[in-house]
């Protein structure tokens, strides 16, 4: 359940016509707590485009795919050699982009098949 922050009782939540702005809302009810078989910290997460599954990326570079209704895990797979840093769906929701602490970026198709890898390049800094 999304609630209004204290101090914003008079007006909406930053939007017009009573629209809810997610950055101005907060959780007031904890629905569920669960753990995967691997106890590595979760570094990033994203709902799949259909909103039925939750995808997490952990510190070991593994994906965990969760069922969004009962929060049981469906899949654990190795995705990166280093820790996840972020993940986001493309605007058309055809690809998931992920990055790791080594600066690598990977493109994934929706069934989590690797599509493309962009390898990090070292940039030398020159002193003037």
PDB file of C-alpha atoms in Angstrom, residues 4-126:
ATOM      1  CA  UNK A   4       1.574   9.964   1.470  1.00  0.00           C
ATOM      2  CA  UNK A   5       4.666  11.357   3.189  1.00  0.00           C
ATOM      3  CA  UNK A   6       4.099  13.334   6.363  1.00  0.00           C
ATOM      4  CA  UNK A   7       3.901  17.026   5.638  1.00  0.00           C
ATOM      5  CA  UNK A   8       2.138  16.478   2.289  1.00  0.00           C
ATOM      6  CA  UNK A   9      -1.323  16.098   3.736  1.00  0.00           C
ATOM      7  CA  UNK A  10      -2.850  19.128   2.021  1.00  0.00           C
ATOM      8  CA  UNK A  11      -2.087  18.520  -1.654  1.00  0.00           C
ATOM      9  CA  UNK A  12      -1.424  15.609  -3.947  1.00  0.00           C
ATOM     10  CA  UNK A  13       1.910  13.890  -4.117  1.00  0.00           C
ATOM     11  CA  UNK A  14       3.688  16.168  -6.531  1.00  0.00           C
ATOM     12  CA  UNK A  15       1.510  15.356  -9.549  1.00  0.00           C
ATOM     13  CA  UNK A  16      -1.561  17.046 -10.915  1.00  0.00           C
ATOM     14  CA  UNK A  17      -5.165  15.861 -10.471  1.00  0.00           C
ATOM     15  CA  UNK A  18      -4.310  13.602  -7.541  1.00  0.00           C
ATOM     16  CA  UNK A  19      -1.852  11.504  -9.560  1.00  0.00           C
ATOM     17  CA  UNK A  20       0.611   9.450  -7.495  1.00  0.00           C
ATOM     18  CA  UNK A  21       4.283  10.188  -8.114  1.00  0.00           C
ATOM     19  CA  UNK A  22       6.277   7.071  -7.118  1.00  0.00           C
ATOM     20  CA  UNK A  23       9.282   9.058  -5.886  1.00  0.00           C
ATOM     21  CA  UNK A  24       7.012  10.824  -3.407  1.00  0.00           C
ATOM     22  CA  UNK A  25       5.343   7.657  -2.109  1.00  0.00           C
ATOM     23  CA  UNK A  26       6.536   5.147   0.446  1.00  0.00           C
ATOM     24  CA  UNK A  27       5.691   1.630   1.565  1.00  0.00           C
ATOM     25  CA  UNK A  28       3.544   1.213   4.653  1.00  0.00           C
ATOM     26  CA  UNK A  29       3.029  -2.568   4.583  1.00  0.00           C
ATOM     27  CA  UNK A  30       5.628  -5.329   4.325  1.00  0.00           C
ATOM     28  CA  UNK A  31       4.211  -8.043   2.084  1.00  0.00           C
ATOM     29  CA  UNK A  32       6.851 -10.771   2.251  1.00  0.00           C
ATOM     30  CA  UNK A  33      10.464 -11.534   3.132  1.00  0.00           C
ATOM     31  CA  UNK A  34      12.295 -14.402   1.460  1.00  0.00           C
ATOM     32  CA  UNK A  35      15.821 -15.621   0.743  1.00  0.00           C
ATOM     33  CA  UNK A  36      17.316 -17.391  -2.227  1.00  0.00           C
ATOM     34  CA  UNK A  37      19.523 -20.448  -1.890  1.00  0.00           C
ATOM     35  CA  UNK A  38      22.525 -18.217  -2.397  1.00  0.00           C
ATOM     36  CA  UNK A  39      22.799 -15.690   0.407  1.00  0.00           C
ATOM     37  CA  UNK A  40      24.732 -13.102  -1.570  1.00  0.00           C
ATOM     38  CA  UNK A  41      23.509  -9.493  -1.194  1.00  0.00           C
ATOM     39  CA  UNK A  42      21.131  -8.210  -3.882  1.00  0.00           C
ATOM     40  CA  UNK A  43      22.650  -5.253  -5.731  1.00  0.00           C
ATOM     41  CA  UNK A  44      19.770  -4.415  -8.115  1.00  0.00           C
ATOM     42  CA  UNK A  45      16.307  -5.586  -9.084  1.00  0.00           C
ATOM     43  CA  UNK A  46      13.621  -5.086 -11.710  1.00  0.00           C
ATOM     44  CA  UNK A  47      10.154  -6.398 -12.437  1.00  0.00           C
ATOM     45  CA  UNK A  48       9.851  -8.125 -15.800  1.00  0.00           C
ATOM     46  CA  UNK A  49       7.815  -6.157 -18.381  1.00  0.00           C
ATOM     47  CA  UNK A  50       4.685  -8.245 -17.701  1.00  0.00           C
ATOM     48  CA  UNK A  51       4.970  -7.488 -13.963  1.00  0.00           C
ATOM     49  CA  UNK A  52       4.620 -11.126 -12.888  1.00  0.00           C
ATOM     50  CA  UNK A  53       8.246 -11.898 -12.091  1.00  0.00           C
ATOM     51  CA  UNK A  54      10.984 -10.115 -10.206  1.00  0.00           C
ATOM     52  CA  UNK A  55      14.575 -10.321 -11.413  1.00  0.00           C
ATOM     53  CA  UNK A  56      17.454  -9.649  -8.993  1.00  0.00           C
ATOM     54  CA  UNK A  57      21.191  -9.320  -9.584  1.00  0.00           C
ATOM     55  CA  UNK A  58      23.512 -10.177  -6.717  1.00  0.00           C
ATOM     56  CA  UNK A  59      27.047  -9.466  -5.577  1.00  0.00           C
ATOM     57  CA  UNK A  60      28.302 -12.721  -7.122  1.00  0.00           C
ATOM     58  CA  UNK A  61      27.060 -11.722 -10.611  1.00  0.00           C
ATOM     59  CA  UNK A  62      24.078 -14.093 -10.605  1.00  0.00           C
ATOM     60  CA  UNK A  63      20.502 -13.520 -11.758  1.00  0.00           C
ATOM     61  CA  UNK A  64      17.671 -14.823  -9.595  1.00  0.00           C
ATOM     62  CA  UNK A  65      14.213 -14.939 -11.167  1.00  0.00           C
ATOM     63  CA  UNK A  66      11.346 -14.863  -8.647  1.00  0.00           C
ATOM     64  CA  UNK A  67       7.660 -15.639  -9.060  1.00  0.00           C
ATOM     65  CA  UNK A  68       5.952 -12.363  -8.125  1.00  0.00           C
ATOM     66  CA  UNK A  69       2.853 -13.955  -6.589  1.00  0.00           C
ATOM     67  CA  UNK A  70       4.360 -16.340  -4.041  1.00  0.00           C
ATOM     68  CA  UNK A  71       7.988 -15.071  -4.104  1.00  0.00           C
ATOM     69  CA  UNK A  72       9.527 -18.477  -4.723  1.00  0.00           C
ATOM     70  CA  UNK A  73      12.588 -18.486  -6.916  1.00  0.00           C
ATOM     71  CA  UNK A  74      12.331 -20.015 -10.367  1.00  0.00           C
ATOM     72  CA  UNK A  75      15.859 -19.679 -11.717  1.00  0.00           C
ATOM     73  CA  UNK A  76      19.381 -18.857 -10.587  1.00  0.00           C
ATOM     74  CA  UNK A  77      22.004 -18.366 -13.304  1.00  0.00           C
ATOM     75  CA  UNK A  78      25.458 -16.855 -13.656  1.00  0.00           C
ATOM     76  CA  UNK A  79      25.316 -13.616 -15.643  1.00  0.00           C
ATOM     77  CA  UNK A  80      28.464 -11.590 -14.864  1.00  0.00           C
ATOM     78  CA  UNK A  81      31.950 -12.407 -13.587  1.00  0.00           C
ATOM     79  CA  UNK A  82      31.774  -9.483 -11.171  1.00  0.00           C
ATOM     80  CA  UNK A  83      29.131  -7.918  -8.949  1.00  0.00           C
ATOM     81  CA  UNK A  84      25.977  -6.488 -10.540  1.00  0.00           C
ATOM     82  CA  UNK A  85      25.717  -2.708 -10.498  1.00  0.00           C
ATOM     83  CA  UNK A  86      22.414  -2.038 -12.261  1.00  0.00           C
ATOM     84  CA  UNK A  87      19.786  -3.407 -14.620  1.00  0.00           C
ATOM     85  CA  UNK A  88      17.131  -1.716 -16.742  1.00  0.00           C
ATOM     86  CA  UNK A  89      14.751  -2.685 -19.530  1.00  0.00           C
ATOM     87  CA  UNK A  90      15.065  -0.982 -22.915  1.00  0.00           C
ATOM     88  CA  UNK A  91      12.315   1.510 -23.806  1.00  0.00           C
ATOM     89  CA  UNK A  92      10.561  -1.038 -26.029  1.00  0.00           C
ATOM     90  CA  UNK A  93      11.064  -3.709 -23.315  1.00  0.00           C
ATOM     91  CA  UNK A  94      12.685  -6.090 -25.796  1.00  0.00           C
ATOM     92  CA  UNK A  95      16.023  -6.221 -23.969  1.00  0.00           C
ATOM     93  CA  UNK A  96      17.330  -6.157 -20.423  1.00  0.00           C
ATOM     94  CA  UNK A  97      20.611  -4.275 -20.011  1.00  0.00           C
ATOM     95  CA  UNK A  98      22.868  -5.126 -17.078  1.00  0.00           C
ATOM     96  CA  UNK A  99      26.193  -3.775 -15.891  1.00  0.00           C
ATOM     97  CA  UNK A 100      28.817  -5.050 -13.480  1.00  0.00           C
ATOM     98  CA  UNK A 101      31.538  -3.593 -11.266  1.00  0.00           C
ATOM     99  CA  UNK A 102      34.110  -4.227 -14.009  1.00  0.00           C
ATOM    100  CA  UNK A 103      32.283  -1.799 -16.318  1.00  0.00           C
ATOM    101  CA  UNK A 104      30.907  -4.480 -18.637  1.00  0.00           C
ATOM    102  CA  UNK A 105      27.419  -4.122 -20.123  1.00  0.00           C
ATOM    103  CA  UNK A 106      25.340  -7.057 -21.341  1.00  0.00           C
ATOM    104  CA  UNK A 107      22.132  -7.121 -23.399  1.00  0.00           C
ATOM    105  CA  UNK A 108      19.660  -9.947 -22.653  1.00  0.00           C
ATOM    106  CA  UNK A 109      16.547 -11.001 -24.545  1.00  0.00           C
ATOM    107  CA  UNK A 110      13.404 -11.548 -22.404  1.00  0.00           C
ATOM    108  CA  UNK A 111      13.897 -15.307 -21.855  1.00  0.00           C
ATOM    109  CA  UNK A 112      17.297 -14.287 -20.356  1.00  0.00           C
ATOM    110  CA  UNK A 113      19.370 -15.354 -23.327  1.00  0.00           C
ATOM    111  CA  UNK A 114      22.571 -13.373 -23.742  1.00  0.00           C
ATOM    112  CA  UNK A 115      22.296 -11.205 -26.845  1.00  0.00           C
ATOM    113  CA  UNK A 116      25.355  -8.928 -26.799  1.00  0.00           C
ATOM    114  CA  UNK A 117      28.323  -7.991 -24.574  1.00  0.00           C
ATOM    115  CA  UNK A 118      30.092  -4.640 -24.410  1.00  0.00           C
ATOM    116  CA  UNK A 119      33.456  -5.092 -22.700  1.00  0.00           C
ATOM    117  CA  UNK A 120      34.808  -2.277 -20.564  1.00  0.00           C
ATOM    118  CA  UNK A 121      37.747  -0.330 -21.942  1.00  0.00           C
ATOM    119  CA  UNK A 122      40.421   1.193 -19.792  1.00  0.00           C
ATOM    120  CA  UNK A 123      40.795   4.932 -20.226  1.00  0.00           C
ATOM    121  CA  UNK A 124      44.164   6.421 -19.419  1.00  0.00           C
ATOM    122  CA  UNK A 125      44.224   9.757 -17.696  1.00  0.00           C
ATOM    123  CA  UNK A 126      47.003  12.035 -18.810  1.00  0.00           C
TER     124      UNK A 126
END
